[in-house]
Coordinates of C-alpha atoms and ligand atoms in Angstrom, one line a residue:
Chain A
M69 CA -210.2 -195.8 -13.3
N70 CA -206.4 -196.4 -13.0
T71 CA -206.3 -194.6 -9.6
I72 CA -208.9 -196.8 -8.0
Y73 CA -207.3 -199.8 -9.2
I74 CA -203.6 -198.8 -8.2
L75 CA -204.9 -197.8 -4.7
W76 CA -207.0 -201.1 -4.6
Q77 CA -204.0 -203.1 -5.4
R78 CA -201.8 -201.5 -2.9
Q79 CA -204.2 -202.4 0.0
V80 CA -204.3 -206.0 -1.4
K81 CA -200.6 -206.3 -1.6
K82 CA -200.0 -205.1 1.8
F83 CA -202.4 -207.4 3.2
L84 CA -200.9 -210.5 1.5
R85 CA -197.5 -209.4 2.7
S86 CA -198.3 -209.3 6.4
R87 CA -198.7 -212.7 7.3
S88 CA -198.9 -211.8 10.9
R89 CA -202.0 -209.5 10.3
I90 CA -203.7 -212.5 8.5
V91 CA -203.1 -214.9 11.4
G92 CA -203.6 -212.2 13.9
A93 CA -207.0 -211.5 12.6
L94 CA -208.0 -215.0 12.9
G95 CA -207.2 -215.0 16.6
Q96 CA -210.3 -213.3 17.9
P97 CA -212.6 -215.2 15.8
L98 CA -211.0 -218.6 17.1
F99 CA -211.4 -217.4 20.6
Y100 CA -215.1 -216.7 20.3
L101 CA -215.6 -220.0 18.5
L102 CA -213.8 -221.8 21.3
A103 CA -215.2 -220.1 24.3
L104 CA -218.5 -219.4 23.4
G105 CA -219.3 -222.3 20.9
Y106 CA -218.3 -224.8 23.4
G107 CA -219.0 -222.8 26.7
F108 CA -222.6 -221.7 25.6
G109 CA -223.5 -224.7 23.4
S110 CA -225.4 -226.8 25.9
I111 CA -227.2 -223.7 27.6
F112 CA -228.5 -222.8 24.1
K113 CA -229.7 -226.4 23.2
Q114 CA -231.4 -226.7 26.4
A115 CA -233.4 -223.3 25.8
G116 CA -234.5 -225.1 22.6
Q117 CA -232.6 -223.0 20.2
G118 CA -230.7 -225.7 18.4
N119 CA -227.1 -225.8 17.5
Y120 CA -225.2 -223.0 18.8
L121 CA -222.2 -223.2 16.5
Q122 CA -224.5 -223.1 13.5
F123 CA -226.2 -219.9 15.1
L124 CA -222.9 -218.3 16.4
S125 CA -220.5 -218.9 13.5
P126 CA -222.2 -216.2 10.9
G127 CA -222.1 -213.8 13.8
V128 CA -218.3 -214.4 14.4
V129 CA -218.0 -213.9 10.6
A130 CA -219.9 -210.8 10.7
M131 CA -217.8 -209.7 13.6
T132 CA -214.6 -210.4 11.8
I133 CA -215.7 -208.3 8.7
L134 CA -216.8 -205.4 11.1
F135 CA -213.5 -205.2 12.8
T136 CA -211.3 -205.8 9.7
S137 CA -213.2 -203.2 7.7
I138 CA -213.2 -200.5 10.4
F139 CA -209.4 -201.1 10.6
G140 CA -209.1 -200.9 6.9
G141 CA -210.8 -197.4 7.0
I142 CA -208.7 -196.3 10.0
E143 CA -205.5 -196.8 8.2
V144 CA -206.1 -193.2 6.7
I145 CA -204.9 -192.1 10.0
W146 CA -201.5 -194.0 9.6
D147 CA -201.3 -192.6 6.2
K148 CA -201.7 -189.3 7.6
Q149 CA -198.9 -189.8 10.2
F150 CA -196.5 -191.5 7.8
G151 CA -197.3 -189.0 5.3
F152 CA -198.3 -191.1 2.3
L153 CA -201.5 -189.5 2.2
K154 CA -200.0 -186.3 1.1
E155 CA -198.7 -188.0 -1.7
T156 CA -202.1 -188.9 -2.9
L157 CA -203.5 -185.3 -2.0
V158 CA -201.3 -183.5 -4.4
A159 CA -201.7 -185.9 -7.3
P160 CA -204.1 -184.6 -10.0
V161 CA -206.9 -187.3 -9.4
S162 CA -210.1 -186.6 -7.7
R163 CA -210.5 -187.3 -3.9
L164 CA -213.5 -189.6 -4.7
N165 CA -211.2 -192.0 -6.7
I166 CA -208.8 -192.0 -4.0
M167 CA -211.3 -192.8 -1.4
L168 CA -213.1 -195.5 -3.7
G169 CA -209.8 -197.2 -4.3
R170 CA -209.0 -197.3 -0.7
T171 CA -212.5 -198.3 0.3
L172 CA -212.6 -201.2 -2.3
G173 CA -209.1 -202.5 -1.2
G174 CA -210.1 -202.4 2.6
A175 CA -213.4 -204.1 1.6
T176 CA -211.6 -206.8 -0.6
V177 CA -209.1 -207.5 2.4
A178 CA -212.1 -207.8 4.8
T179 CA -214.0 -210.0 2.5
V180 CA -211.2 -212.6 2.3
Q181 CA -210.8 -212.3 6.0
G182 CA -214.6 -213.3 6.4
L183 CA -214.2 -216.0 3.9
L184 CA -210.9 -217.6 5.9
V185 CA -213.2 -217.2 9.3
I186 CA -215.9 -219.4 7.6
I187 CA -213.3 -222.1 6.7
L188 CA -212.0 -221.7 10.3
A189 CA -215.5 -222.4 11.8
M190 CA -216.1 -225.3 9.4
I191 CA -213.0 -227.0 10.9
F192 CA -214.8 -226.6 14.3
G193 CA -218.1 -228.3 12.8
F194 CA -219.8 -225.4 11.4
R195 CA -221.8 -226.6 8.2
P196 CA -223.1 -223.6 6.0
E197 CA -225.6 -223.9 3.3
T198 CA -223.7 -224.3 0.0
S199 CA -226.7 -223.1 -2.2
H200 CA -226.2 -219.3 -1.5
L201 CA -222.5 -219.2 -1.3
I202 CA -221.9 -216.8 -4.1
L203 CA -224.7 -214.5 -2.8
A204 CA -223.0 -214.9 0.6
V205 CA -219.8 -213.5 -0.9
V206 CA -221.5 -210.6 -2.5
F207 CA -223.4 -209.7 0.8
I208 CA -220.2 -209.8 3.0
F209 CA -218.6 -207.5 0.1
I210 CA -221.4 -205.1 0.3
M211 CA -221.1 -205.3 4.4
A212 CA -217.4 -204.8 4.0
I213 CA -218.0 -201.5 1.9
L214 CA -220.4 -200.3 4.5
F215 CA -217.9 -200.6 7.5
T216 CA -214.8 -199.5 5.4
S217 CA -216.6 -196.3 4.6
L218 CA -217.5 -195.8 8.2
G219 CA -213.9 -196.2 9.3
T220 CA -212.6 -194.1 6.7
G221 CA -215.0 -191.3 7.6
I222 CA -214.2 -191.7 11.0
A223 CA -210.5 -191.4 10.2
S224 CA -210.9 -188.5 8.2
V225 CA -212.0 -186.4 11.2
L226 CA -209.3 -187.7 13.7
D227 CA -205.8 -186.3 13.6
D228 CA -204.1 -189.2 15.4
M229 CA -204.5 -192.6 16.8
Q230 CA -205.5 -191.2 20.2
G231 CA -209.3 -191.0 19.5
F232 CA -209.1 -194.4 18.2
P233 CA -209.9 -196.2 21.7
I234 CA -213.0 -194.1 22.1
V235 CA -214.2 -195.0 18.5
M236 CA -214.0 -198.6 19.4
Q237 CA -215.5 -198.5 22.6
F238 CA -218.4 -196.2 21.9
I239 CA -219.1 -197.1 18.3
V240 CA -217.6 -200.5 17.1
T241 CA -218.3 -202.8 20.5
P242 CA -221.8 -201.6 20.6
M243 CA -222.2 -202.2 17.0
F244 CA -220.9 -205.7 17.6
F245 CA -222.6 -206.8 20.6
L246 CA -226.1 -205.0 19.9
S247 CA -226.5 -206.8 16.8
G248 CA -227.7 -210.4 17.3
S249 CA -224.2 -211.6 16.4
M250 CA -223.8 -213.7 19.7
F251 CA -227.1 -214.2 20.6
P252 CA -230.7 -213.8 19.4
V253 CA -232.2 -210.3 19.4
E254 CA -235.7 -211.4 20.6
G255 CA -236.9 -210.4 24.0
L256 CA -234.3 -207.6 24.8
P257 CA -235.4 -204.5 27.1
K258 CA -236.9 -201.9 25.1
V259 CA -234.1 -199.4 24.8
L260 CA -231.7 -201.9 23.6
G261 CA -234.2 -203.2 21.3
Y262 CA -234.2 -199.8 19.6
I263 CA -230.7 -199.7 19.2
V264 CA -230.6 -203.2 17.7
H265 CA -233.1 -201.9 15.1
V266 CA -231.0 -199.0 14.1
N267 CA -227.9 -200.8 14.0
P268 CA -226.9 -201.7 10.6
M269 CA -224.7 -204.4 11.7
T270 CA -228.1 -206.2 12.7
Y271 CA -229.3 -206.5 9.4
A272 CA -225.7 -207.6 8.1
V273 CA -225.6 -210.5 10.8
D274 CA -229.3 -211.3 10.0
G275 CA -228.8 -211.6 6.4
L276 CA -225.5 -213.6 6.7
R277 CA -227.2 -216.0 9.0
G278 CA -229.7 -216.4 6.5
L279 CA -227.7 -217.0 3.7
L280 CA -225.3 -219.3 5.6
V281 CA -227.8 -221.3 7.7
N282 CA -231.0 -220.4 6.6
T283 CA -232.5 -218.7 9.7
H284 CA -233.2 -215.1 9.8
H285 CA -235.3 -212.6 11.7
F286 CA -236.0 -210.1 9.1
S287 CA -237.0 -210.7 5.4
Y288 CA -234.1 -210.9 2.8
A289 CA -235.7 -207.8 1.3
T290 CA -235.1 -205.8 4.7
D291 CA -231.6 -207.3 5.1
W292 CA -230.6 -206.5 1.5
S293 CA -232.0 -203.1 1.2
V294 CA -230.9 -201.8 4.6
L295 CA -227.3 -202.9 3.7
I296 CA -227.1 -201.3 0.2
V297 CA -228.8 -198.1 1.1
V298 CA -226.6 -197.8 4.4
S299 CA -223.4 -198.7 2.8
L300 CA -224.3 -195.8 -0.3
I301 CA -225.1 -193.4 2.5
F302 CA -221.8 -194.1 4.5
L303 CA -219.8 -194.3 1.2
A304 CA -221.3 -190.8 0.4
I305 CA -220.6 -189.4 4.1
G306 CA -217.1 -191.0 4.0
S307 CA -216.2 -189.6 0.7
W308 CA -217.3 -186.0 1.7
L309 CA -215.3 -186.3 4.9
F310 CA -212.4 -187.7 3.3
S311 CA -212.6 -184.6 0.6
K312 CA -212.4 -182.1 3.5
I313 CA -209.1 -183.6 4.9
K314 CA -206.6 -180.8 5.2
A315 CA -202.8 -181.5 5.1
Chain B
M121 CA -194.0 -169.3 -12.9
I122 CA -194.7 -169.1 -9.3
E123 CA -196.2 -166.0 -8.1
A124 CA -197.7 -165.1 -4.6
K125 CA -199.5 -162.0 -3.9
Q126 CA -200.1 -160.8 -0.3
L127 CA -200.3 -164.5 0.6
S128 CA -201.6 -164.9 4.2
K129 CA -202.5 -167.8 6.4
T130 CA -204.2 -167.9 9.7
F131 CA -204.4 -171.0 12.2
G132 CA -207.1 -170.1 14.6
D133 CA -206.1 -166.7 15.8
R134 CA -202.4 -167.0 15.0
E135 CA -201.3 -165.4 11.6
V136 CA -198.3 -167.7 10.7
V137 CA -197.9 -166.3 6.9
K138 CA -198.4 -162.4 6.7
H139 CA -198.9 -161.0 3.0
V140 CA -196.1 -162.6 1.5
S141 CA -195.5 -161.6 -2.2
F142 CA -192.8 -162.9 -4.3
N143 CA -192.3 -163.9 -8.0
V144 CA -190.2 -166.8 -9.2
P145 CA -189.9 -166.8 -13.1
Q146 CA -189.4 -169.8 -15.3
G147 CA -186.0 -171.6 -14.8
Q148 CA -184.9 -169.9 -11.7
I149 CA -183.6 -171.7 -8.5
F150 CA -185.3 -169.9 -5.7
A151 CA -184.2 -170.4 -2.1
F152 CA -186.8 -169.6 0.7
L153 CA -184.9 -169.5 4.0
G154 CA -185.8 -169.0 7.5
P155 CA -185.7 -170.4 11.2
N156 CA -187.9 -172.9 12.2
G157 CA -191.6 -172.1 12.5
A158 CA -191.2 -169.2 10.3
G159 CA -193.7 -170.2 7.9
K160 CA -192.0 -171.9 5.1
T161 CA -193.7 -175.1 5.0
T162 CA -197.1 -173.4 5.3
T163 CA -196.1 -171.2 2.3
I164 CA -195.4 -174.3 0.2
K165 CA -198.7 -176.1 1.2
M166 CA -200.4 -173.0 -0.1
L167 CA -198.6 -173.1 -3.3
T168 CA -199.0 -176.8 -3.8
T169 CA -203.1 -177.1 -3.0
L170 CA -202.6 -178.7 0.2
L171 CA -203.9 -175.7 2.2
D172 CA -206.1 -172.7 1.1
P173 CA -204.7 -169.4 1.7
T174 CA -206.9 -167.1 4.1
G175 CA -205.7 -164.1 2.2
G176 CA -204.0 -163.1 -0.9
S177 CA -203.6 -165.0 -4.2
V178 CA -201.2 -167.7 -5.8
M179 CA -200.5 -168.5 -9.4
L180 CA -198.5 -171.3 -10.5
N181 CA -197.9 -172.2 -14.3
G182 CA -200.6 -169.7 -14.9
F183 CA -203.1 -171.7 -12.8
D184 CA -204.9 -170.7 -9.5
P185 CA -204.7 -173.7 -7.1
R186 CA -208.2 -172.9 -5.9
E187 CA -209.7 -172.8 -9.2
N188 CA -207.7 -175.2 -11.2
P189 CA -206.1 -177.7 -8.6
D190 CA -205.6 -180.4 -11.1
E191 CA -203.7 -178.1 -13.6
V192 CA -201.6 -177.1 -10.6
R193 CA -200.9 -180.5 -9.4
K194 CA -199.7 -181.6 -12.9
S195 CA -197.1 -178.8 -13.0
F196 CA -195.2 -179.5 -10.0
G197 CA -193.4 -182.1 -8.1
I198 CA -192.6 -182.1 -4.4
V199 CA -190.2 -183.5 -1.7
F200 CA -192.0 -182.8 1.3
Q201 CA -190.2 -181.9 4.7
D202 CA -191.7 -185.2 6.2
P203 CA -191.5 -188.7 4.9
S204 CA -194.2 -189.4 2.3
L205 CA -193.4 -193.1 1.1
D206 CA -195.4 -196.1 1.8
S207 CA -192.8 -198.1 3.6
D208 CA -194.8 -201.3 3.3
L209 CA -194.5 -201.2 -0.4
T210 CA -191.1 -201.6 -2.4
A211 CA -189.3 -198.7 -3.8
Y212 CA -190.8 -199.6 -7.4
E213 CA -194.1 -199.7 -6.3
N214 CA -194.0 -196.5 -4.8
M215 CA -192.7 -195.0 -8.0
E216 CA -195.4 -197.0 -9.9
I217 CA -198.3 -195.6 -7.9
H218 CA -197.2 -191.9 -8.5
A219 CA -196.7 -192.8 -12.2
V220 CA -200.4 -194.1 -12.4
L221 CA -201.8 -191.2 -10.3
Y222 CA -200.1 -188.8 -12.8
G223 CA -201.8 -190.7 -15.5
L224 CA -198.7 -191.8 -17.2
K225 CA -198.8 -194.9 -19.5
K226 CA -197.0 -198.0 -18.7
E227 CA -194.7 -197.9 -21.9
L228 CA -193.8 -194.3 -20.8
Y229 CA -193.3 -194.9 -17.1
R230 CA -191.2 -198.2 -17.0
P231 CA -188.4 -196.7 -18.8
R232 CA -188.6 -193.3 -17.0
I233 CA -188.6 -195.1 -13.6
E234 CA -185.7 -197.1 -14.4
E235 CA -183.8 -194.0 -15.7
L236 CA -184.7 -192.0 -12.4
M237 CA -183.9 -194.9 -10.1
K238 CA -180.6 -195.4 -11.7
L239 CA -179.7 -191.9 -11.5
V240 CA -180.5 -191.8 -7.6
E241 CA -178.7 -195.1 -7.5
L242 CA -181.4 -197.4 -6.2
Y243 CA -182.4 -199.5 -9.2
D244 CA -180.7 -202.4 -7.6
R245 CA -182.8 -202.1 -4.8
R246 CA -186.0 -201.5 -6.6
G247 CA -187.7 -204.8 -5.2
D248 CA -186.9 -203.8 -1.6
L249 CA -189.3 -202.6 0.9
V250 CA -189.0 -199.0 1.8
K251 CA -189.0 -199.5 5.3
D252 CA -185.6 -201.3 5.1
F253 CA -184.1 -198.1 3.3
S254 CA -181.8 -195.7 5.2
G255 CA -183.1 -192.0 5.4
G256 CA -180.7 -190.8 2.5
M257 CA -182.1 -193.7 0.4
K258 CA -185.7 -192.6 1.2
R259 CA -184.9 -189.2 0.5
R260 CA -183.3 -190.2 -3.0
L261 CA -186.4 -192.0 -3.7
E262 CA -188.7 -189.2 -3.1
I263 CA -186.6 -187.0 -5.3
A264 CA -186.7 -189.6 -8.0
R265 CA -190.5 -189.8 -7.4
G266 CA -191.1 -186.1 -7.6
L267 CA -189.5 -185.9 -11.0
L268 CA -191.3 -188.9 -12.6
H269 CA -194.0 -186.9 -14.3
H270 CA -191.7 -184.1 -15.8
P271 CA -193.0 -181.4 -13.7
K272 CA -192.3 -177.6 -14.6
V273 CA -191.7 -176.8 -10.9
L274 CA -189.8 -178.8 -8.2
F275 CA -190.6 -177.9 -4.5
L276 CA -187.9 -179.2 -2.2
D277 CA -188.7 -178.6 1.4
E278 CA -185.5 -179.2 3.4
P279 CA -184.7 -182.2 1.1
T280 CA -181.2 -182.7 2.5
L281 CA -182.2 -182.8 6.3
G282 CA -180.1 -185.5 7.8
L283 CA -178.2 -186.7 4.8
D284 CA -174.5 -187.2 4.8
P285 CA -172.4 -184.6 2.4
Q286 CA -171.9 -187.3 -0.3
T287 CA -175.7 -187.6 -0.9
R288 CA -176.3 -184.0 -0.5
N289 CA -173.8 -183.3 -3.0
L290 CA -175.2 -185.9 -5.6
L291 CA -178.9 -184.5 -5.3
W292 CA -177.8 -180.8 -5.6
T293 CA -175.5 -181.4 -8.6
Y294 CA -178.3 -183.5 -10.2
I295 CA -180.8 -181.0 -9.5
K296 CA -178.7 -177.9 -10.9
D297 CA -178.1 -180.2 -14.0
L298 CA -181.7 -180.8 -14.5
N299 CA -182.5 -177.0 -14.0
K300 CA -179.8 -176.3 -16.8
K301 CA -181.0 -178.8 -19.1
E302 CA -184.6 -178.8 -18.8
G303 CA -185.2 -175.4 -17.4
I304 CA -187.1 -176.7 -14.5
T305 CA -188.0 -174.2 -12.0
V306 CA -186.8 -174.9 -8.4
F307 CA -188.3 -173.8 -5.2
L308 CA -186.1 -175.0 -2.1
T309 CA -185.8 -174.4 1.6
T310 CA -182.9 -175.6 3.6
H311 CA -181.0 -174.9 6.8
Y312 CA -177.6 -175.5 5.1
M313 CA -176.7 -171.7 4.0
N314 CA -174.0 -173.2 1.9
E315 CA -176.5 -175.0 -0.3
A316 CA -178.6 -171.9 -0.9
E317 CA -175.3 -170.0 -1.9
Q318 CA -174.4 -172.5 -4.3
M319 CA -177.6 -173.4 -5.8
A320 CA -179.9 -170.4 -5.7
Q321 CA -180.1 -167.6 -8.1
R322 CA -182.4 -165.7 -5.8
I323 CA -182.9 -165.8 -2.0
A324 CA -185.9 -164.8 0.2
I325 CA -185.5 -164.8 3.8
I326 CA -188.6 -165.2 6.0
D327 CA -189.1 -164.7 9.6
H328 CA -192.4 -164.9 11.7
G329 CA -194.3 -165.1 8.4
T330 CA -192.9 -161.9 6.8
I331 CA -190.4 -161.5 4.1
V332 CA -187.5 -159.8 5.6
A333 CA -185.0 -159.6 2.7
E334 CA -185.0 -160.7 -0.8
G335 CA -182.3 -160.7 -3.7
S336 CA -179.3 -162.7 -5.0
F337 CA -176.5 -163.9 -2.6
E338 CA -174.5 -160.9 -3.6
E339 CA -177.2 -158.3 -2.9
L340 CA -178.1 -159.9 0.5
K341 CA -174.5 -159.7 1.6
K342 CA -174.4 -155.9 0.5
Q343 CA -177.7 -155.2 2.0
T344 CA -176.6 -156.6 5.5
D345 CA -172.9 -155.7 5.2
T346 CA -171.7 -159.3 5.8
N347 CA -169.6 -161.7 4.2
S348 CA -171.5 -165.0 4.0
L349 CA -174.9 -165.9 3.8
E350 CA -175.1 -167.2 7.1
E351 CA -174.0 -164.0 8.7
A352 CA -176.5 -162.2 6.7
F353 CA -179.1 -164.6 7.9
L354 CA -178.4 -164.4 11.4
K355 CA -178.2 -160.6 11.2
L356 CA -181.7 -160.5 9.6
T357 CA -183.4 -163.2 11.8
G358 CA -181.5 -162.7 15.1
H359 CA -179.8 -165.2 17.3
S360 CA -182.7 -166.6 19.4
V361 CA -183.6 -170.1 18.9
R362 CA -186.9 -171.1 17.6
E363 CA -189.5 -173.8 18.4
E364 CA -190.0 -176.4 15.9
G365 CA -193.1 -176.0 13.7
G366 CA -196.1 -178.3 13.8
E367 CA -194.5 -180.5 11.2
G368 CA -191.9 -181.7 13.7
Q369 CA -194.5 -182.5 16.3
M370 CA -196.0 -184.8 13.7
R371 CA -192.8 -186.6 13.1
D372 CA -192.3 -187.2 16.9
M373 CA -196.1 -188.7 17.0
A374 CA -195.3 -190.9 14.0
K375 CA -192.2 -192.0 15.6
M376 CA -194.0 -192.9 18.9
W377 CA -196.7 -195.0 16.8
G378 CA -194.3 -196.3 14.5
G379 CA -192.0 -198.0 16.9
G380 CA -194.0 -201.2 17.2
K381 CA -196.2 -201.5 14.0
R382 CA -193.8 -200.5 11.2
Ligands
LIG403 N1 -202.1 -177.0 11.0 C1 -201.4 -176.2 11.7 N2 -202.5 -175.7 12.7 C2 -201.7 -174.8 13.5 N3 -200.6 -174.4 13.4 C3 -199.9 -174.7 12.6 C4 -200.1 -175.7 11.5 N4 -199.0 -175.9 10.9 C5 -198.3 -175.1 11.1 N5 -198.5 -174.4 12.2 C6 -197.6 -173.2 12.8 O1 -197.3 -172.4 11.8 C7 -195.9 -172.1 12.1 C8 -195.2 -172.1 10.8 O2 -194.9 -173.5 10.4 P1 -194.3 -174.1 9.3 O3 -194.9 -173.4 8.0 O4 -194.1 -175.6 9.4 O5 -192.7 -173.5 9.5 P2 -191.4 -173.8 8.8 O6 -191.6 -174.7 7.8 O7 -190.7 -172.5 8.5 O8 -190.5 -174.3 9.9 C9 -195.5 -172.7 13.3 O9 -195.4 -172.1 14.3 C10 -196.4 -173.9 13.3 O10 -196.4 -174.3 14.7
LIG404 MG1 -191.0 -176.5 7.4

């Protein structure tokens, strides 16, 4: 228990200390909100889809959580290279607790970033429903656990940062674009449609959109159960891969 | 206290530790010397649960690392060859994480951290981020951290690399003292032969994964018919220069990536 707490605290402290990281992580969402929100807004309206900013903002929040979480998990590679990982691996504590502490820490950081982006979007005119705000935070946290575990699992099998661009290009970017975060998922070509349906990010975006602006494609039950089940699976796989790390 | 029997490790098809056996009794200071790439760090990793041996067996404080890893882990403290601090945290936070990982209670670890940090003359800097520390300060902190949980065995893998003579002297004096007072067993590697001469009661020399000589400083001089450990070492391991091991490459990588981010 103490192990989990101290490693969680470590991630949170490091996050709070690096102002540049917090501000830097707001840059990309800002860009999407400005460029897409204003750029496509009128087209979206003409197509009869309503207010694009209301549609886009939950997607941008989800994107932020996706990227921040994956980065949080990938930090395992830094710890491998800067050696701190060895310090935890020779300690008389279970690898599972080390992994859980890190993952909860990374997920907390990503959740806070996600909430900051909601505030950022509100500055630009986004108006979320306030009735489900607590549920939305819980949902965001589960989502953050899912992707932090994924990042940790990936980082456990990589030896250095050289594999990182490949991970970004072939895993994270497709997850982001083929999730309905930026545009509605209806009417996609078949193959893409399949990918969208097996992408956990799709259900994360949909659930979040449901909670924040009350429009969704799948049912609540579907979104929540997919997210919970997949996050547990990723947590299990991530823990297993983490336990296999050799120094 | 530390017992290795026919210990071997193969990476791919390269056998880097070959049937190494030794026995370090409790309270002894044991120096494990050898050129770069001889297999010292790999041996230490097998003794400290970081690597599984591909052959042979290890016992530490009466426990087998493969069967009782946590008992083994509680028994030793280690200063790795490569840095292992979190440089985005303060010195005190690094110590505190260690204390919690080893299950120490706050009432116990607070005074202990203070005592150890004063000893390595870092208590005044406890609130500073480790990334602002010099190499010597980081080393001192790592040593203090390795001792925090009162280990029975202390592993020191080239602990004085890159340190000035003053700091080296301070460290060794302290470790010798600790060995006398608390009977802590010390397993050290170093490239400074005079350190091994002054510190170690027994010395083993490893080359290409095999122990080529073992004994006290006097015995080694006699065996090789030389006058200093340096001469004995060169006579036993030859004059050719070795490639750096895997750890060195890791360090270069870390440097390459570290420039911008930390
Ligand atoms: N993980 C690894 N994979 C492959 N080879 C390794 C690995 N770790 C160490 N080696 C190799 O094993 C040899 C012994 O390394 P090491 O134990 O670090 O030597 P020393 O500490 O005596 O300088 C070196 O040739 C090194 O390149
Ligand atoms: Mg070494």
